[in-house]
mmCIF file of C-alpha atoms in Angstrom:
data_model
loop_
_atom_site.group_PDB
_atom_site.id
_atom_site.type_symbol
_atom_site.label_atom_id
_atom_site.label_comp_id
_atom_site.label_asym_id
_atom_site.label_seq_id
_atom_site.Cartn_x
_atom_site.Cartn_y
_atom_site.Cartn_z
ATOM 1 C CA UNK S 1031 17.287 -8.746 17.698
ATOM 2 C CA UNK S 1032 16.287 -6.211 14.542
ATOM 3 C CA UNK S 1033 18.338 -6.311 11.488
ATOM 4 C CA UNK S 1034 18.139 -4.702 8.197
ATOM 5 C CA UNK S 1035 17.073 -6.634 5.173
ATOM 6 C CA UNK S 1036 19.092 -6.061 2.087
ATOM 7 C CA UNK S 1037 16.859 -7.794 -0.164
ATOM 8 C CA UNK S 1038 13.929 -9.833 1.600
ATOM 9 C CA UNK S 1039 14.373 -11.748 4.047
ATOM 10 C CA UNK S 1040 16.852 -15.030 4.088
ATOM 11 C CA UNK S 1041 18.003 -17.162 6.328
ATOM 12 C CA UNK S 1042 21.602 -15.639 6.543
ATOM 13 C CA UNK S 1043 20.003 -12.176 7.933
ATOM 14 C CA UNK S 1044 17.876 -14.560 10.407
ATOM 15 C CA UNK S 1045 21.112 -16.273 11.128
ATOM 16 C CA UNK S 1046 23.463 -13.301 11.761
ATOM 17 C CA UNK S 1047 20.728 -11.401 14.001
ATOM 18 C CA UNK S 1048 19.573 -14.540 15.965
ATOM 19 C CA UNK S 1049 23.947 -15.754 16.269
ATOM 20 C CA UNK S 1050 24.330 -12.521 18.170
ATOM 21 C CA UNK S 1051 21.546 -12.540 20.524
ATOM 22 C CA UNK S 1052 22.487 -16.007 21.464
ATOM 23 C CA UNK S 1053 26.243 -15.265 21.870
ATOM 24 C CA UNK S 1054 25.614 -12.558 24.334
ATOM 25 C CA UNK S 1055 23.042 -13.720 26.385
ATOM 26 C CA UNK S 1056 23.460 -16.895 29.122
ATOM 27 C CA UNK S 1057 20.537 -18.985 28.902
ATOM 28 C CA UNK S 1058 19.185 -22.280 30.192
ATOM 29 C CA UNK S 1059 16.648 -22.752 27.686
ATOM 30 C CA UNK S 1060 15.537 -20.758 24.554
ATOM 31 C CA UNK S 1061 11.939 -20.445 22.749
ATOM 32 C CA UNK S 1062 12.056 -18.894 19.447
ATOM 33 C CA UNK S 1063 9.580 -18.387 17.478
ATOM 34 C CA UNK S 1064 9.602 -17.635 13.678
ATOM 35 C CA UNK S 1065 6.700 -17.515 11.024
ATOM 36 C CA UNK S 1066 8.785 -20.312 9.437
ATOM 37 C CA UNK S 1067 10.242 -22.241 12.173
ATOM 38 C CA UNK S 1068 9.463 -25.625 10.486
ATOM 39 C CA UNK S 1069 11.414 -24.938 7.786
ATOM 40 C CA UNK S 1070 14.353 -22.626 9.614
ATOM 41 C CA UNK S 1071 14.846 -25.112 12.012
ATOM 42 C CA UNK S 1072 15.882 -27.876 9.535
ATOM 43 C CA UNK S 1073 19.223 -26.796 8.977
ATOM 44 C CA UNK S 1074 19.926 -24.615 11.886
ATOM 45 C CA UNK S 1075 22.786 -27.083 13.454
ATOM 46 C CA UNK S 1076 24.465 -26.839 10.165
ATOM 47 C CA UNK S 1077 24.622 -23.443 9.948
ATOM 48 C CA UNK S 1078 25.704 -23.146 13.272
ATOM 49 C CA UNK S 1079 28.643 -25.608 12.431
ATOM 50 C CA UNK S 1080 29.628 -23.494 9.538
ATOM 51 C CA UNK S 1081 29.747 -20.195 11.566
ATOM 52 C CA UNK S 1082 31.942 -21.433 14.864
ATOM 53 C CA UNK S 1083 33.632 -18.244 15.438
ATOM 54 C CA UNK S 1084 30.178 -16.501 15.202
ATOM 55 C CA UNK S 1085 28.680 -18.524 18.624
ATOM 56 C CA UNK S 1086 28.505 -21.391 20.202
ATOM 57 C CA UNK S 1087 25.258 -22.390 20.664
ATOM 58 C CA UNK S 1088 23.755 -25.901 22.682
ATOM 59 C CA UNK S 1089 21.215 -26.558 20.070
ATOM 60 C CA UNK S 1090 19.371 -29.099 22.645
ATOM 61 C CA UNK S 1091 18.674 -26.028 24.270
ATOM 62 C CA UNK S 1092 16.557 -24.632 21.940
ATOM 63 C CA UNK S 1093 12.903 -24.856 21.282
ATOM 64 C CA UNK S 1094 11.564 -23.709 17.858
ATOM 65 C CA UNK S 1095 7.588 -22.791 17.424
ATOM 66 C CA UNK S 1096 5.037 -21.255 15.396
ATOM 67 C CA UNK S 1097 3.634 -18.094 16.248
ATOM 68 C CA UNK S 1098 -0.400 -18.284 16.857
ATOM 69 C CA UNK S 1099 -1.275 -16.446 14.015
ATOM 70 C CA UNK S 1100 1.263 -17.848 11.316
ATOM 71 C CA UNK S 1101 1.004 -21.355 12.717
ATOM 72 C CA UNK S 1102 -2.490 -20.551 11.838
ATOM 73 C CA UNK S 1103 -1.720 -20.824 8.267
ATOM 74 C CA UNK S 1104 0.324 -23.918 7.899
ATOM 75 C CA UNK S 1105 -0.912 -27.226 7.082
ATOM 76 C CA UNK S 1106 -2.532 -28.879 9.904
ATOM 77 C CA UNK S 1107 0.412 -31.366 10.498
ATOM 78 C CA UNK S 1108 2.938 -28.285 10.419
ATOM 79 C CA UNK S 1109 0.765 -26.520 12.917
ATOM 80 C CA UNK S 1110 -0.165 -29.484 15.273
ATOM 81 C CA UNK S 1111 3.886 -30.439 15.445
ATOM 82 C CA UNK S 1112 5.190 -26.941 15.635
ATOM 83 C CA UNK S 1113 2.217 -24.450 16.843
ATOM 84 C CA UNK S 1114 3.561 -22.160 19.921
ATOM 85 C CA UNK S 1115 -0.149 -23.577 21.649
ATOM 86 C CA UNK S 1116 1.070 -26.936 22.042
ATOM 87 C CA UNK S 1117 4.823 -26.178 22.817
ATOM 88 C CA UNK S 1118 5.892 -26.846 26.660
ATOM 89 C CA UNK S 1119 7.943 -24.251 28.822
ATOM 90 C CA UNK S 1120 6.630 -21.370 26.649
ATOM 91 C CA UNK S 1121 3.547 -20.118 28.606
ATOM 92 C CA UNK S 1122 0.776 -18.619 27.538
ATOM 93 C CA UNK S 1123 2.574 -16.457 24.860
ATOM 94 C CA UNK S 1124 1.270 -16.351 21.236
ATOM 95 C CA UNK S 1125 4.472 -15.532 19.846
ATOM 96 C CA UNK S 1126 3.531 -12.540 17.932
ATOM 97 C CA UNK S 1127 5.112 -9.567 20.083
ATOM 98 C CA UNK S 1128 7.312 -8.656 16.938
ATOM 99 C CA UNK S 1129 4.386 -8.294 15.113
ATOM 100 C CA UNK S 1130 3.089 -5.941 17.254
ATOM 101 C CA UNK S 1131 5.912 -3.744 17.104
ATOM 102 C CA UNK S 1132 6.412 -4.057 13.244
ATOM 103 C CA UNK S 1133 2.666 -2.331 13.355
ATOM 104 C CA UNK S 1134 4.108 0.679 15.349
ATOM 105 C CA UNK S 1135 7.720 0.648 12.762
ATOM 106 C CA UNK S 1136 5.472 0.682 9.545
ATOM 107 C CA UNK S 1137 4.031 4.299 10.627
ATOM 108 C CA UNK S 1138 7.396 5.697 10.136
ATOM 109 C CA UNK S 1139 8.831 3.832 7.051
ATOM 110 C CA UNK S 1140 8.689 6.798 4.376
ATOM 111 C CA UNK S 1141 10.464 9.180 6.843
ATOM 112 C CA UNK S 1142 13.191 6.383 7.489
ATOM 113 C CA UNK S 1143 13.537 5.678 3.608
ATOM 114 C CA UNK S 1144 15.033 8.904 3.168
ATOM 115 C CA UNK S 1145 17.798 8.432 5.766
ATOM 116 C CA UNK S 1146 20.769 7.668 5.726
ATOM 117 C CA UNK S 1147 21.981 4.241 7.685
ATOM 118 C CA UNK S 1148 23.070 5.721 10.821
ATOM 119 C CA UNK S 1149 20.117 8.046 11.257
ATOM 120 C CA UNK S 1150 17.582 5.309 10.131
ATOM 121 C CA UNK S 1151 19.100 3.131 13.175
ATOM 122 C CA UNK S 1152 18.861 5.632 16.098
ATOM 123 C CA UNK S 1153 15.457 6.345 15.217
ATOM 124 C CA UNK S 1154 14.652 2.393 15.237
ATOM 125 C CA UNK S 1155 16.168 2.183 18.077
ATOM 126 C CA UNK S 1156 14.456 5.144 19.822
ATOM 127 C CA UNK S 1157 11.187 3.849 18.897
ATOM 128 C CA UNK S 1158 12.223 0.416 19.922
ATOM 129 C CA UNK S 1159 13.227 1.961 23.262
ATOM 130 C CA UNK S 1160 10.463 3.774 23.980
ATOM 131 C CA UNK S 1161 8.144 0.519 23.266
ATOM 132 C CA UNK S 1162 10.406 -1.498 25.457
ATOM 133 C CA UNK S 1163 10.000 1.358 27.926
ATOM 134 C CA UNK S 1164 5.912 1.951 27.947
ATOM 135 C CA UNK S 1165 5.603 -2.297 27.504
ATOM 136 C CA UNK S 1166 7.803 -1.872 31.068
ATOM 137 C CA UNK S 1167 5.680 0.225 32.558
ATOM 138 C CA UNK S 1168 2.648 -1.990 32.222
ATOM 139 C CA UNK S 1169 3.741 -5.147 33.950
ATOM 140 C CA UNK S 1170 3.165 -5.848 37.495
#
């Protein structure tokens, strides 16, 4: 899920995106991995409780991790308990695939800053798309 940011990012634009992925897709498991993930995860059943209308989530389903390169700078504890390396059921993925794409997004922020909400989405979503679409192409 992609979001906008109104000021920074907090845990209530996490929460909203990551509610409606969950509440539309059917899953038997779910790995997600956050930059913060030792801290977001903390309260997560709360805020879940608080928002019932939002989605109903099995929270024993869910597997929280550290990216490679963010668990990289956590304390050693942090990254030894919650590092994507050492997390089962999550293959070999580092965790960083938003990353990725945030490098290909950054090239067009100061054409998107000067539209308006609607246009700035399509052409997220275009770009998204086509990433999606090329990252396709390259499997198998």
């Amino acid at each position: 899920g992609l979001g906008d940011l109104e000021r920074g990012e907090r845990y209530k634009n996490t929460d909203f995106v990551l509610f409606w992925v969950l509440s539309r897709m059917s899953y038997k498991q779910a790995a997600i991995t956050y930059d913060i993930a030792c801290q977001y995860k903390k309260n997560f059943a709360r805020r879940v409780a608080n928002h019932p209308a939002l989605v109903e989530v099995d929270i024993e389903l869910i597997s929280w991790a550290l990216p490679i390169w963010h668990g990289n700078v956590h304390a050693l504890k942090c990254e030894t308990v919650n590092s994507v390396k050492y997390r089962w059921g999550v293959g070999k993925t580092d965790g960083e695939g938003i990353e990725r794409v945030w490098a290909i997004l950054n090239r067009m922020a100061y054409m998107l800053k000067e539209e308006q909400p609607g246009a700035r989405h399509d052409d997220l979503e275009d770009k998204i798309n086509h990433h999606n679409f090329r990252k396709n192409l390259t499997l198998g």
